[in-house]
CSV table of C-alpha atoms and ligand atoms in Angstrom, one decimal:
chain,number,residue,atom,x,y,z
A,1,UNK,CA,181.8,-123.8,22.7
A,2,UNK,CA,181.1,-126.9,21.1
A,3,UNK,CA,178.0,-129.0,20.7
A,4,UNK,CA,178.8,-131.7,23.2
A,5,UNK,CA,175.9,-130.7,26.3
A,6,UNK,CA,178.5,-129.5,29.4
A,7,UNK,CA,178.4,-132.0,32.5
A,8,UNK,CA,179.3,-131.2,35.6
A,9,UNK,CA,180.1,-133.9,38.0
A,10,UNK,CA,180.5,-133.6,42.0
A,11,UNK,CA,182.8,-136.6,43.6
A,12,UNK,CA,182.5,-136.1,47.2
A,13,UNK,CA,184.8,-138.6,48.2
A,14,UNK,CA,184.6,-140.1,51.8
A,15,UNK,CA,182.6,-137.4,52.7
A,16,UNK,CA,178.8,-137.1,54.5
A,17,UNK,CA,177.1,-139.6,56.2
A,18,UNK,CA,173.6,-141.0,54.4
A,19,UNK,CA,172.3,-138.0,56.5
A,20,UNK,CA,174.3,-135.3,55.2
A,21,UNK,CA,174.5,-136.7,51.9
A,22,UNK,CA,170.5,-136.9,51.7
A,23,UNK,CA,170.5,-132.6,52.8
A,24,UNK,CA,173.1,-131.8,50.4
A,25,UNK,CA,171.5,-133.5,47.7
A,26,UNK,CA,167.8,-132.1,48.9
A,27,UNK,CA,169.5,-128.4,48.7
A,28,UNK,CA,171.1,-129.2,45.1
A,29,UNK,CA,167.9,-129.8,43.4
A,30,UNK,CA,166.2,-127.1,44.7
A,31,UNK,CA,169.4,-125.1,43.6
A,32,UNK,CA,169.8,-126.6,40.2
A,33,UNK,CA,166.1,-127.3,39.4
A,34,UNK,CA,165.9,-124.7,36.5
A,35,UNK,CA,169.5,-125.6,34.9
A,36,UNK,CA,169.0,-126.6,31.4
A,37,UNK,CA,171.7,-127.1,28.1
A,38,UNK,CA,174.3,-128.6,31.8
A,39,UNK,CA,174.2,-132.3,33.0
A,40,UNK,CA,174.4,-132.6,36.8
A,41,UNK,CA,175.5,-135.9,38.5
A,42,UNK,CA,176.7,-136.0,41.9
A,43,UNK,CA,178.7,-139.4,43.4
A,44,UNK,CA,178.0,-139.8,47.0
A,45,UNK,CA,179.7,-142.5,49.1
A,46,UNK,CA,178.5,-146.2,48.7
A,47,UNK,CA,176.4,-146.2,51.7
A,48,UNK,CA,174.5,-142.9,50.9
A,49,UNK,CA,173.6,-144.3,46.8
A,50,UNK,CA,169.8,-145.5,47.8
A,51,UNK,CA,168.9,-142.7,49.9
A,52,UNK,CA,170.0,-139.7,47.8
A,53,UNK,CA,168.7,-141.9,45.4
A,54,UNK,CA,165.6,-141.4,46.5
A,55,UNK,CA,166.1,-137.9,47.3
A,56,UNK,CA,166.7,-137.4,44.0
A,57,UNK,CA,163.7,-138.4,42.3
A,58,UNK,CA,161.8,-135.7,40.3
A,59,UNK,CA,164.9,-134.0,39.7
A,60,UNK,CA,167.3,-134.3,36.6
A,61,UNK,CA,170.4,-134.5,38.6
A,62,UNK,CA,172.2,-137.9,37.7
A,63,UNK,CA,173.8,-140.5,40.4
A,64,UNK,CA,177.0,-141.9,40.2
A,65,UNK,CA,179.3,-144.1,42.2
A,66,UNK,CA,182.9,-143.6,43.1
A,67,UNK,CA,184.2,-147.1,41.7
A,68,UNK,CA,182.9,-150.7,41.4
A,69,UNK,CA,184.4,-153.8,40.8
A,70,UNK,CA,184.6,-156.0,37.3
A,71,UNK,CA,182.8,-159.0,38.6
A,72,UNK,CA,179.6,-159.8,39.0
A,73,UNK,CA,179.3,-161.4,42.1
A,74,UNK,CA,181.0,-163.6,44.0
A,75,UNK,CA,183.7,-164.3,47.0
A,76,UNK,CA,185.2,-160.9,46.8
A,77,UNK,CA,184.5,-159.4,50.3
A,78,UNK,CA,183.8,-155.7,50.5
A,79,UNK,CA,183.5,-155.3,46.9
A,80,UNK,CA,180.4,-154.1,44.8
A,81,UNK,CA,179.5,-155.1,41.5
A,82,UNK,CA,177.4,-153.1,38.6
A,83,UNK,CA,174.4,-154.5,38.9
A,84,UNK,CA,174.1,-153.3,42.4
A,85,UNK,CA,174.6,-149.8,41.5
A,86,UNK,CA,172.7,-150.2,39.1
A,87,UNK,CA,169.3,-151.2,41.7
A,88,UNK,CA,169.9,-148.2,43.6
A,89,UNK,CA,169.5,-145.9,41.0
A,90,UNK,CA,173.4,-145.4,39.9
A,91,UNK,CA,173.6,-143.9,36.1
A,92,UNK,CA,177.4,-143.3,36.3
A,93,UNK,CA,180.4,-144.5,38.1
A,94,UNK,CA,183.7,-143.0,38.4
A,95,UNK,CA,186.8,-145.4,37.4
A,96,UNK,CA,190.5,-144.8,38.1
A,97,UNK,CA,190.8,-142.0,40.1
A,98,UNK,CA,193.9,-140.8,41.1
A,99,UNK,CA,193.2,-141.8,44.5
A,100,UNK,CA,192.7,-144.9,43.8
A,101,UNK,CA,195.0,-145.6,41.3
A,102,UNK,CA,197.6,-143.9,44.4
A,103,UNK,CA,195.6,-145.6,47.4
A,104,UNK,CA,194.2,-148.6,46.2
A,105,UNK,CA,196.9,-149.7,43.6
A,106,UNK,CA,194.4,-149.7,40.9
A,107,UNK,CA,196.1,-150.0,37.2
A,108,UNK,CA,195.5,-149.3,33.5
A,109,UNK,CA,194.5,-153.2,33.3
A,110,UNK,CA,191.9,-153.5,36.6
A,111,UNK,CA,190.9,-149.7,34.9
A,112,UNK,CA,190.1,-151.3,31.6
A,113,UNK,CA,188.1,-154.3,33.6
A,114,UNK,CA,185.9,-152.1,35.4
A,115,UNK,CA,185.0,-149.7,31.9
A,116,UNK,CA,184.2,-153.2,30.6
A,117,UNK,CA,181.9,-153.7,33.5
A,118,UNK,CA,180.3,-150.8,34.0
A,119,UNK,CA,180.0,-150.1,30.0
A,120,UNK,CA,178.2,-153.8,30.2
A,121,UNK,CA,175.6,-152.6,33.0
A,122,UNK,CA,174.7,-149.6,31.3
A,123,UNK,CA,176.4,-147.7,33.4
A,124,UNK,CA,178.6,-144.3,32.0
A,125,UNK,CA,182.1,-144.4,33.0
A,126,UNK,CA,184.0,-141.6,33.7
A,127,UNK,CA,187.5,-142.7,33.4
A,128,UNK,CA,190.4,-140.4,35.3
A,129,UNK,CA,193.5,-140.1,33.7
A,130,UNK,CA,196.0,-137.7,34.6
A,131,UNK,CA,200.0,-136.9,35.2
A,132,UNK,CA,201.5,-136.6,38.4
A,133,UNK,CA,203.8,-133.5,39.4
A,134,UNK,CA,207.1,-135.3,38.9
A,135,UNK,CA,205.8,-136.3,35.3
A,136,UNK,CA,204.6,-133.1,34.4
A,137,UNK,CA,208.1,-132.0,35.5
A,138,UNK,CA,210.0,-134.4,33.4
A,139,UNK,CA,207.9,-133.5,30.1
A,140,UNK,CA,206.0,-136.7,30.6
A,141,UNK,CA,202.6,-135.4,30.7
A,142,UNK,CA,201.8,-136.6,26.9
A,143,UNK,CA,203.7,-139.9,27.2
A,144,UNK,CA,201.2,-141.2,30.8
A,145,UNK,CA,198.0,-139.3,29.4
A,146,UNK,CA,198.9,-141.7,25.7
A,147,UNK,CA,199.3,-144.8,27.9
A,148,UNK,CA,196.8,-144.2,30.3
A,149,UNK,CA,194.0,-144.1,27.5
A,150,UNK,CA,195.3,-146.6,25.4
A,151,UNK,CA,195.4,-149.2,28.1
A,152,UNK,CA,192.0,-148.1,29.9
A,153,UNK,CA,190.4,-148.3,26.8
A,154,UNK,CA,192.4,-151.7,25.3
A,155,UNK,CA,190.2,-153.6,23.2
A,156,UNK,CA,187.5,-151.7,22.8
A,157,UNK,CA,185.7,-150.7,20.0
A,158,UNK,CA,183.9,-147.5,18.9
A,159,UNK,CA,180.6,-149.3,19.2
A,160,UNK,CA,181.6,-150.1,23.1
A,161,UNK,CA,182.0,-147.0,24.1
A,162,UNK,CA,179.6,-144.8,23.8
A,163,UNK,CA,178.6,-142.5,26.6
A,164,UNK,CA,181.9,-143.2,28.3
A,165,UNK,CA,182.7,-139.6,29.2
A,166,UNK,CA,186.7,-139.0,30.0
A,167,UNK,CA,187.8,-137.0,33.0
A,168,UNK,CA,191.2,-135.2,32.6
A,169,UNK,CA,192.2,-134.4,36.4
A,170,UNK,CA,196.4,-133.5,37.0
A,171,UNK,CA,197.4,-135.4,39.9
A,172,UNK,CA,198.9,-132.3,41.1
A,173,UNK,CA,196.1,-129.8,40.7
A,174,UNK,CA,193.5,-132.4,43.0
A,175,UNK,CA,192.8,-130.9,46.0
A,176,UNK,CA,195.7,-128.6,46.0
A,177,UNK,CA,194.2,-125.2,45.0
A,178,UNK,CA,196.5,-125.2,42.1
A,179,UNK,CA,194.6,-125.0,38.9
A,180,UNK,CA,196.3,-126.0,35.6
A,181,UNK,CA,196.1,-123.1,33.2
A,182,UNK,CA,193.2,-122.6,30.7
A,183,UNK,CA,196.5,-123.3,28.7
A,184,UNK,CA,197.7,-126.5,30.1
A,185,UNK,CA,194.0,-127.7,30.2
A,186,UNK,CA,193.3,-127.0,26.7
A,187,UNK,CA,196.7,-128.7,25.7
A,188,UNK,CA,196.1,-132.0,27.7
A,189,UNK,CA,192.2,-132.2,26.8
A,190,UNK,CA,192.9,-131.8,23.0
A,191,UNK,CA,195.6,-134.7,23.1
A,192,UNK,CA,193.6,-137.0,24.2
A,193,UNK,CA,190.6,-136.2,21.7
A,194,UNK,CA,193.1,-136.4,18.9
A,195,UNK,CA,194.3,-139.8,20.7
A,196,UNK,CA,191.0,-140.9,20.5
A,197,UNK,CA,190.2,-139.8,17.0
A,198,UNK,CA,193.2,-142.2,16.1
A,199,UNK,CA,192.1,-145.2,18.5
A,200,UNK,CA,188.5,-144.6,17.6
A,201,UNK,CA,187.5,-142.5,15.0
A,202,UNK,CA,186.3,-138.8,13.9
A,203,UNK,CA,182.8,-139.3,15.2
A,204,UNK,CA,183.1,-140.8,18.7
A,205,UNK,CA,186.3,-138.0,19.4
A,206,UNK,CA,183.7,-135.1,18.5
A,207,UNK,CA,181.1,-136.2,20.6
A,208,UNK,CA,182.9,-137.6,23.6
A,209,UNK,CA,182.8,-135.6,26.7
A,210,UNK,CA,186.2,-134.7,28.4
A,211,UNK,CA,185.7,-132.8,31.3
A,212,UNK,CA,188.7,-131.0,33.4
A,213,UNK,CA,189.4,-131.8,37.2
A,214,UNK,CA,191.3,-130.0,39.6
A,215,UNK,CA,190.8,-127.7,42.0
A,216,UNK,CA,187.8,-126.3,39.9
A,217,UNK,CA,186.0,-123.3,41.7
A,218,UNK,CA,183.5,-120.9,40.8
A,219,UNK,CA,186.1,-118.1,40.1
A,220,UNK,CA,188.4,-120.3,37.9
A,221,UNK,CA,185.0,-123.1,36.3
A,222,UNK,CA,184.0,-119.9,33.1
A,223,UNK,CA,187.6,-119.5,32.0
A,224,UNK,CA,188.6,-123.7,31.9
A,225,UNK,CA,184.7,-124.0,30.3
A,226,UNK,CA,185.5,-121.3,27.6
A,227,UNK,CA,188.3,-123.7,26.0
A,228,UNK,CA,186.8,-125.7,23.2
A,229,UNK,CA,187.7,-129.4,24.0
A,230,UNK,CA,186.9,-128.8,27.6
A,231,UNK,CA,183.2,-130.3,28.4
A,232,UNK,CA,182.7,-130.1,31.8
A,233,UNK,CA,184.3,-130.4,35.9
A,234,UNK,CA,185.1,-133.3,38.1
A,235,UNK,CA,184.7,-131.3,41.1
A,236,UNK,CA,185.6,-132.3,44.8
A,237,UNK,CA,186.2,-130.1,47.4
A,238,UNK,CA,183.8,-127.7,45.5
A,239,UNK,CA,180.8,-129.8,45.3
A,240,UNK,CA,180.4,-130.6,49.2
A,241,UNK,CA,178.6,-127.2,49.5
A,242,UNK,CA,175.5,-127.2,47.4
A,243,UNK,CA,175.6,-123.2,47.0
A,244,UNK,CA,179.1,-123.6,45.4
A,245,UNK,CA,178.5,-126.0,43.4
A,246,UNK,CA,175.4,-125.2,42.1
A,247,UNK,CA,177.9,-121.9,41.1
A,248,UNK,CA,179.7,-124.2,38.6
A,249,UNK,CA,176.4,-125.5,37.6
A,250,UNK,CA,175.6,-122.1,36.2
A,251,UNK,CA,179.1,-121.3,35.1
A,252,UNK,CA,177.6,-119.3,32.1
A,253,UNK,CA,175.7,-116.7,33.7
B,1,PGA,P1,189.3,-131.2,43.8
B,1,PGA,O1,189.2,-132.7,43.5
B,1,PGA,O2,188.2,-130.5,43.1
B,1,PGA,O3,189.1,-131.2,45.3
B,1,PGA,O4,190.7,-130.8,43.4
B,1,PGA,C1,188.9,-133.1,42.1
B,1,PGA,C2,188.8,-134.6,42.0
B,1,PGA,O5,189.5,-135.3,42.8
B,1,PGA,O6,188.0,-135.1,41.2
């Protein structure tokens, strides 16, 4: 294992209420309250942030958002900026996930925007890249993961970037129960490090965090976490029960 301290992030999507989202994350810190050496941040739904916010407190388990948008404020109905994340109590925000790069026609270039943003705020970004079936199929996966970064992280500097944490997350692995290989995981995850050893240097690649997400569970989390370039989970369907996610939590013992 390397150096880099393992995080382990839960994205529960559109899922729980403020209500439900408040008892999950009331059972997670009593769950996780002695983890130590493993960063924890969950990323509730928008309208949940300020109360699990605030169920939160006392407890080492980070918040993040699902997405934001790159401008500050303005005419740009049903959009939310950094800065409000930010006031309630958001550390980290998810940025081109699949689903919305799939659902919400989000691109490389409104991707790069919103690291900018979020980067500017404070914020740590976890920026999704991943391959689709079809371009796993046509031996592709290298070629999108190359372009993917690249553009994401276009024009940035080493200096920019630092916290951004990358997650590696096969389109066709999310929410499927099908796992990519400690293998394939290990293959993908050390491309991109080398990719961004050449975009941005020996020190930021060694110390960036790229975690793995896809269908991670407890009985598949200690075999993916044994690989050396993987550094943590994007988990979803896994995290919405605090007793399995707290699982991957302590995916060493
Ligand atoms: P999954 O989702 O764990 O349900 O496959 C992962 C993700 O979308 O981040």
């Amino acid at each position: 294992m390397s150096s880099r301290t393992p995080l382990i992030a839960g994205n529960w999507k559109m899922h729980k209420t403020g209500f439900q989202a408040v008892e999950a994350a009331s059972q997670l810190k009593r769950l996780v309250n002695r983890a130590t050496d493993v960063e924890v941040m969950i990323a509730p739904t928008f309208t949940a942030l300020y109360q699990v916010a605030q169920a939160l407190k006392g407890s080492t388990i980070a918040l993040g958002a699902q997405n934001l948008y790159w401008e500050k404020q303005g005419a740009f109905t049903g959009e939310i900026s950094s800065e409000m994340l930010v006031e309630v109590g958001c550390s980290h925000v998810i940025i081109g996930h699949s689903e919305r790069r799939l659902f919400f026609g989000e691109t490389d270039a409104s991707i790069n925007l919103k690291i900018r943003a979020a980067l500017s705020a404070s914020l740590i970004p976890v920026f999704c890249i991943g391959e689709t079936e079809a371009q796993r199929e046509a031996g592709e996966t290298f070629s999108v993961l190359d372009k993917q970064v690249r553009d994401g992280l276009k024009d940035f500097v080493f200096d920019d970037l630092s916290g951004l944490v990358v997650a590696y997350e096969p389109v066709w692995a999310i929410g499927t129960g099908k796992t990519a290989s400690k293998e394939q995981a290990q293959e993908a995850h050390q491309f991109v490090r080398s990719l961004l050893d050449t975009l941005f240097g020996k020190p930021f690649a060694s110390a960036v965090r790229i975690l793995y997400g896809g269908s991670v569970k407890p009985d598949n989390v200690r075999v993916l976490m044994e690989m050396p370039d993987i550094d943590g989970a994007l988990v979803g369907g896994a995290s919405l029960d605090p007793e399995t996610f707290s699982k991957l939590v302590f995916f060493n013992e």
